[in-house]
Structures are given as C-alpha cells and as structure tokens.
Amino acid sequence: MKRTDKSLREIMIEIRHITALSRRHIRQVIIYTVLSLLSAVFALLSSLIYRSVVDYVTGASTQRSLIRLTSAGQAVALGVGFMIFMLLFRALSGRVSAKIRLRVGAELTASLFDSFIRSDYQQTQRFPTGDVLNRFNADVSTVADAVLGTVPDIISAAFRFGAALVIILYHDSTMALLALVTIPVSVLISRFLLHRMHKYAKEMKKAGAAVAAFNTDAVNHILDLKSFGLVTRFSVKLRELQREYIRIGLDYNKLSIIATTLLSFAAQAVSYLCFGWGVYIMWQHKITFGTLVMFLQLTAYLSSSFSSLVGIVPTIINASAASQRIYELSGLEKESDDREASRASSLDAFRHTRLTLNAEAVTFRYDGSAEPVLREASFTARSGDVVAVTGPSGAGKTTLLYLFLALLRPQSGFITVENSDTAVPVSPETRPLISYVPQKNVLFSATLRENMTMIRPDATEEQIRASLEKACAWDFVAKLPGGLDCAVGAGGHGFSEGQLQRLSIARALLRDAPVLLLDEATSALDPETEAQILENLRGAASDKICVITSHRASVFTVANKAYEVSDGTCRRTK
C-alpha cells in the first residue's frame, strides 16, 4: 500500500501540472465539456424514447412514463428525428473537438519549444535530440488530449452515471442497488493495479524516448554509419531497443487486460443480476416490457459510465508520465535576462564605437568534470585586432568562444564587452554584437537567399553579394541553378565542406557585427583559398574584433595577436 500511496502522490502532483495547463485553455475545456454533457443527455433521452416506442408497439402504458406516445406517426417521427439529430450532433462534436485538440496541441508544442530554446544551453545538452523531439510530439499529444479530455470526460461520465441512477431509482430502488454492486469491486481492482500501471507508464515513455533518440542519432550520422561500416551494428542495436520497448508494452498491456477483464466480469455479473430482476418484476406485472428495455439500457450506461471513470485512470497515469517529461524540459533554467545589460548596450551605442572584449581570471569546468577546462584564464582584444587562438584539440578553444557568446557561464571570473564609457557583462543580450562561424557549418532547409537574410532581413542584393565575394563563395553561388534562390537540402546537403565553410563565413560577414568569432572556419579550404579569405577578413576587421581558432600556422599571417589554450591556461604568445 505504501508504494501505491507514493505513486498516487506522484500522480496527484503531475495532475496539478495538467490542471494548470487546463486553466490556460479554460474556454476550450468548457466547450468540450458542454458537448460531452449534451452527448450524455442525448444518450439518456434515447433510452426514454426506446422505452416509449416499445410500450406503444406492445400496447402497454404506465403512469411513470416520462414520454408518452399516442400514435404510430409520433413514434416514427420521434425515432427518425432523434436519429438525424444525433448524427448531426456527432458530426458537429467531432469537428469542434478536432479543432480544439489540434489548437491546444499546437499551442503546447510552441510553448514547450519557446521554453526549451530559451533555456540554458549547457542544460539543454543533457537531452538527446531524439528524446527532445519525442517530448515535443508524443508527450505533448498525450498531455493535450488529457488537458482537453480528462476533466470533461470525468464530468460527462459522472453525469451519465448519476442521471441513469436517478432514473432507475425513480422506477425501482432494488434495480438501482443491484447496479451499484460493481463500484466497490472496481475501486479495489484499480487501487491494486495503480502503482504497477504508473511504473510501466513511465518505463514505456523512457523506452520509447530511447528508440526515438537512437533513430534520430542514426539518421543525423548516416554518413558516419556507412563510412565506418556500422550499418549492421546499428540495425541490431535498434532491434534490441525495440525488443525492450515491446517487452514493457506487453507487460503494460497484460495489466490492462487483467484490469479490463475483471471489471468486465463484474459488470457482466451485475448486468445478469439486473436482467434477472427486471424479468422477475415484469413477470409480476410491476413494469412494462418497454421499461425492462429502458432498465437494461440504463444499467449498461451505469456500467459503462463507471468503467469510463475507472478507464480514465490509465489515461491520467499515462498523461502524468508525459507531463513529468514535459515539465522536465520546460523547467530548465532559463538564460539570464539581464535588463541592465540590455539598457546599457541598447546596441547602437556599441555597434558604432570601438570595443574591447575582455576576460579576467575566468575558470570554467563542465558538469561532472573534475578538472576545469580553463583556469584563471585572461584574454583581451580590441577593435581592429585579429586574434589567433591556437592549442591542441580538446584544450578549450571552442569553450572560450562559447563563453564569449554566453552559451556557457564561468564558475568564477568575468567577461565583458566594453566601449569608452561602459563595460557590459556578456549575456544573451550582447549576442547581437557577435557574428559566429561554428566548426560544424550549418545551412537550413530553405533557399540560399533565406539562409543569408535570416540573420539580416534588410540585407540588399549588393550586400549579400559583397559578403559572398569576401568569403570567396560568389563564383560557385553564381553558377548554381537559381543562384541565391537555389534550394538548400537539410544540413547543407549538396554542398561540399569547403563550400559550406565559405557560405557560413559569408553569412557571418553579412551580419556586420562588431565582433567576429570563427571556430576552425577554414579547416576544409585549400591553402590558396584560405589565404585569400584570411586576407579579406583582415581587411573587413579593420573596425572589428576578429577571433580565429585554428590548428594551422597560416592564421598567424593575418593575426596581430595570438593566444594559446592548453592545460587549462590561456596565455598570450604574440
């Protein structure tokens, strides 16, 4: 019982999360609830109509009949009219609920997306891409259904149960008592299975996320799989993950079948009791045949309504597990929103003056790392400087650039952007001052023009061409089918590594920010092209801070300063 109580407490916490989301969509929830209640009212009315039609056909009558028919025409008109109305209502209800579900799901996904991309970069890296996408899609869909459906379904099922019970009580109290026998049995079964169902629901989410993460990783690195001959190994690994997912799914399914079978057995037993009692009192001439038909329908409503209430439990358990995974993402620490830095920079004041990028006594270590990547590191660069940052792989060159971008935060020390009047700590607010070319050059699935202008929407054709020429990219871009309007495949498919590097450099130059960071940005270029681009960068950086990380000695030909990053230190060598 202790484990059950613990699971119940966890579920209640997660239900509060879902309830909080429900309040944000209260209008849609109310609309759906009204539709569910109307559906329940029509179901109850149908039992009364069938009872009156049967009584009319058999020639029976009773003072307790709520709907009385006096002619065959009335019976036919009522039956046909009700059927048409029910079909129209079902179509309308389906349309409205589909609209609400799609909109709520889209809003939840957008909200989670916004929250995630605004979260601290280092924290987001704890989650595999496939797992994040699984939470965006499968988990959001599960919670959206719960937000829209759980409360209305509970209200609707409770209303159907209560209304059917009142009608039965109105006609025969013994029948009502027999119909209620299933309740304690259902409660005991549900309580017994609660902990195990909650456990399996969380395990299924975890296993499903593992499969999604594996698939995404494999698709993103399909070139590496083929190159290293790992296709068969990854196929085998996928099937292992799928077997584990299937095992958990079948265990969960077995629990569901046991619960459903026990509940169905209890409900069927009660139905037979009610049927036997109904036949007996009809034989005693206490009710009509139409009333017996109504009783059987209403007891079925009672049973189905309570089964619906019990059946909501697995839905809530599944939604609570999905809710926990969503809140794990949305609850990540957000990037600092430094309003003081925002006001100080108002970035025009920094864009058009000479700047200093300064780091003092910076120490940084990644989570779980015993040794710091950088220890008491210092760095200074001013407008007009071209700074070469060298050092062995893994020494911390890229980490230094991430610190300048405020993607990472040092454990001690400080990094500032300064003009003649003000020093501003680097933060997300100062990123518009920086153009960045990462090691992994990325173009998005759009046209080449859209890839260029997304970082500067007001760029003219001449400005785009000028930046491409400085990056030695215009010659091959001009030959593309459609030129700048050429479609780009996912991840830059269709371009060589050297072309991607030149396009990424051109995009950074187009932004025209006062600080330019290039991380191994010329590693895939031939010496001649690299030399030309570096010379162009030196010309473009006459009023900018340009920081270039590289393993190549060629970068020293354009640099007036140099730093070496190694063994946790960052020391000036030129």
mmCIF file of C-alpha atoms in Angstrom, residues 86-218:
data_model
loop_
_atom_site.group_PDB
_atom_site.id
_atom_site.type_symbol
_atom_site.label_atom_id
_atom_site.label_comp_id
_atom_site.label_asym_id
_atom_site.label_seq_id
_atom_site.Cartn_x
_atom_site.Cartn_y
_atom_site.Cartn_z
ATOM 1 C CA MET A 86 -27.841 12.565 -33.173
ATOM 2 C CA LEU A 87 -25.926 12.112 -36.466
ATOM 3 C CA LEU A 88 -25.667 15.877 -36.982
ATOM 4 C CA PHE A 89 -24.620 16.446 -33.391
ATOM 5 C CA ARG A 90 -21.983 13.710 -33.626
ATOM 6 C CA ALA A 91 -20.542 15.329 -36.768
ATOM 7 C CA LEU A 92 -20.513 18.789 -35.144
ATOM 8 C CA SER A 93 -18.995 17.442 -31.937
ATOM 9 C CA GLY A 94 -16.266 15.617 -33.864
ATOM 10 C CA ARG A 95 -15.408 18.748 -35.838
ATOM 11 C CA VAL A 96 -15.282 21.028 -32.795
ATOM 12 C CA SER A 97 -13.251 18.586 -30.683
ATOM 13 C CA ALA A 98 -10.759 18.066 -33.554
ATOM 14 C CA LYS A 99 -10.240 21.835 -33.850
ATOM 15 C CA ILE A 100 -9.744 22.204 -30.115
ATOM 16 C CA ARG A 101 -7.337 19.260 -29.832
ATOM 17 C CA LEU A 102 -5.202 20.450 -32.755
ATOM 18 C CA ARG A 103 -5.025 24.022 -31.451
ATOM 19 C CA VAL A 104 -4.259 23.013 -27.875
ATOM 20 C CA GLY A 105 -1.591 20.565 -29.077
ATOM 21 C CA ALA A 106 -0.018 23.201 -31.340
ATOM 22 C CA GLU A 107 -0.002 25.780 -28.545
ATOM 23 C CA LEU A 108 1.553 23.338 -26.076
ATOM 24 C CA THR A 109 4.246 22.380 -28.597
ATOM 25 C CA ALA A 110 5.009 26.035 -29.382
ATOM 26 C CA SER A 111 5.125 26.885 -25.671
ATOM 27 C CA LEU A 112 7.486 23.986 -24.928
ATOM 28 C CA PHE A 113 9.630 24.864 -27.949
ATOM 29 C CA ASP A 114 9.929 28.502 -26.852
ATOM 30 C CA SER A 115 10.769 27.456 -23.302
ATOM 31 C CA PHE A 116 13.394 24.928 -24.408
ATOM 32 C CA ILE A 117 15.273 27.148 -26.859
ATOM 33 C CA ARG A 118 15.389 29.915 -24.243
ATOM 34 C CA SER A 119 16.865 27.568 -21.647
ATOM 35 C CA ASP A 120 20.474 27.497 -20.520
ATOM 36 C CA TYR A 121 22.497 25.938 -23.365
ATOM 37 C CA GLN A 122 24.538 23.621 -21.163
ATOM 38 C CA GLN A 123 21.389 22.190 -19.561
ATOM 39 C CA THR A 124 19.749 21.532 -22.935
ATOM 40 C CA GLN A 125 22.728 19.397 -23.951
ATOM 41 C CA ARG A 126 21.789 16.791 -21.318
ATOM 42 C CA PHE A 127 18.954 15.601 -23.559
ATOM 43 C CA PRO A 128 19.488 13.642 -26.796
ATOM 44 C CA THR A 129 17.845 15.257 -29.820
ATOM 45 C CA GLY A 130 15.528 12.281 -30.401
ATOM 46 C CA ASP A 131 14.343 12.383 -26.793
ATOM 47 C CA VAL A 132 13.580 16.112 -27.074
ATOM 48 C CA LEU A 133 11.613 15.559 -30.304
ATOM 49 C CA ASN A 134 9.727 12.680 -28.655
ATOM 50 C CA ARG A 135 8.684 15.046 -25.860
ATOM 51 C CA PHE A 136 7.679 17.717 -28.375
ATOM 52 C CA ASN A 137 5.477 15.268 -30.283
ATOM 53 C CA ALA A 138 4.294 12.133 -28.447
ATOM 54 C CA ASP A 139 4.302 13.571 -24.917
ATOM 55 C CA VAL A 140 2.690 16.851 -25.925
ATOM 56 C CA SER A 141 -0.016 14.945 -27.821
ATOM 57 C CA THR A 142 -0.729 12.797 -24.750
ATOM 58 C CA VAL A 143 -0.941 15.818 -22.440
ATOM 59 C CA ALA A 144 -3.019 17.824 -24.940
ATOM 60 C CA ASP A 145 -5.587 15.021 -25.009
ATOM 61 C CA ALA A 146 -5.560 14.950 -21.214
ATOM 62 C CA VAL A 147 -5.900 18.743 -20.912
ATOM 63 C CA LEU A 148 -8.888 18.720 -23.213
ATOM 64 C CA GLY A 149 -10.430 15.361 -22.392
ATOM 65 C CA THR A 150 -9.805 14.348 -18.787
ATOM 66 C CA VAL A 151 -11.947 16.913 -16.939
ATOM 67 C CA PRO A 152 -14.801 16.855 -19.499
ATOM 68 C CA ASP A 153 -14.740 13.037 -19.598
ATOM 69 C CA ILE A 154 -14.914 12.827 -15.808
ATOM 70 C CA ILE A 155 -17.798 15.314 -15.681
ATOM 71 C CA SER A 156 -19.625 13.593 -18.539
ATOM 72 C CA ALA A 157 -19.190 10.083 -17.117
ATOM 73 C CA ALA A 158 -20.234 11.253 -13.635
ATOM 74 C CA PHE A 159 -23.300 12.961 -15.113
ATOM 75 C CA ARG A 160 -24.294 9.869 -17.128
ATOM 76 C CA PHE A 161 -23.833 7.689 -14.072
ATOM 77 C CA GLY A 162 -25.795 9.987 -11.763
ATOM 78 C CA ALA A 163 -28.632 10.657 -14.208
ATOM 79 C CA ALA A 164 -29.052 6.977 -15.108
ATOM 80 C CA LEU A 165 -29.079 6.069 -11.406
ATOM 81 C CA VAL A 166 -31.739 8.704 -10.642
ATOM 82 C CA ILE A 167 -33.994 7.421 -13.455
ATOM 83 C CA ILE A 168 -33.612 3.814 -12.254
ATOM 84 C CA LEU A 169 -34.287 4.841 -8.642
ATOM 85 C CA TYR A 170 -37.395 6.668 -9.814
ATOM 86 C CA HIS A 171 -38.751 3.389 -11.188
ATOM 87 C CA ASP A 172 -37.245 0.711 -8.909
ATOM 88 C CA SER A 173 -34.849 1.108 -5.949
ATOM 89 C CA THR A 174 -33.823 -2.582 -5.917
ATOM 90 C CA MET A 175 -32.606 -2.346 -9.518
ATOM 91 C CA ALA A 176 -30.537 0.718 -8.557
ATOM 92 C CA LEU A 177 -28.885 -1.139 -5.651
ATOM 93 C CA LEU A 178 -28.017 -4.080 -7.900
ATOM 94 C CA ALA A 179 -26.491 -1.702 -10.461
ATOM 95 C CA LEU A 180 -24.215 -0.197 -7.790
ATOM 96 C CA VAL A 181 -22.606 -3.531 -6.837
ATOM 97 C CA THR A 182 -19.819 -3.009 -9.404
ATOM 98 C CA ILE A 183 -18.462 0.140 -7.705
ATOM 99 C CA PRO A 184 -16.543 -1.333 -4.731
ATOM 100 C CA VAL A 185 -15.157 -4.114 -6.948
ATOM 101 C CA SER A 186 -13.872 -1.570 -9.484
ATOM 102 C CA VAL A 187 -12.297 0.613 -6.788
ATOM 103 C CA LEU A 188 -10.412 -2.335 -5.272
ATOM 104 C CA ILE A 189 -9.124 -3.502 -8.665
ATOM 105 C CA SER A 190 -7.988 -0.007 -9.652
ATOM 106 C CA ARG A 191 -6.203 0.632 -6.355
ATOM 107 C CA PHE A 192 -4.410 -2.725 -6.563
ATOM 108 C CA LEU A 193 -3.098 -2.016 -10.077
ATOM 109 C CA LEU A 194 -2.370 1.703 -9.678
ATOM 110 C CA HIS A 195 1.309 1.506 -8.662
ATOM 111 C CA ARG A 196 2.269 -1.051 -11.310
ATOM 112 C CA MET A 197 0.478 0.839 -14.089
ATOM 113 C CA HIS A 198 2.203 4.079 -13.097
ATOM 114 C CA LYS A 199 5.578 2.329 -13.091
ATOM 115 C CA TYR A 200 5.056 0.767 -16.523
ATOM 116 C CA ALA A 201 3.754 4.039 -17.976
ATOM 117 C CA LYS A 202 6.995 5.809 -17.002
ATOM 118 C CA GLU A 203 9.121 2.903 -18.265
ATOM 119 C CA MET A 204 7.286 2.917 -21.604
ATOM 120 C CA LYS A 205 7.911 6.649 -22.012
ATOM 121 C CA LYS A 206 11.591 6.124 -21.228
ATOM 122 C CA ALA A 207 11.941 3.174 -23.613
ATOM 123 C CA GLY A 208 10.064 4.999 -26.376
ATOM 124 C CA ALA A 209 12.325 8.029 -25.931
ATOM 125 C CA ALA A 210 15.403 5.777 -26.188
ATOM 126 C CA VAL A 211 14.195 4.382 -29.532
ATOM 127 C CA ALA A 212 13.411 7.882 -30.841
ATOM 128 C CA ALA A 213 16.805 9.217 -29.717
ATOM 129 C CA PHE A 214 18.615 6.286 -31.344
ATOM 130 C CA ASN A 215 16.749 6.738 -34.644
ATOM 131 C CA THR A 216 17.445 10.472 -34.749
ATOM 132 C CA ASP A 217 21.123 9.964 -33.939
ATOM 133 C CA ALA A 218 21.455 7.325 -36.671
#
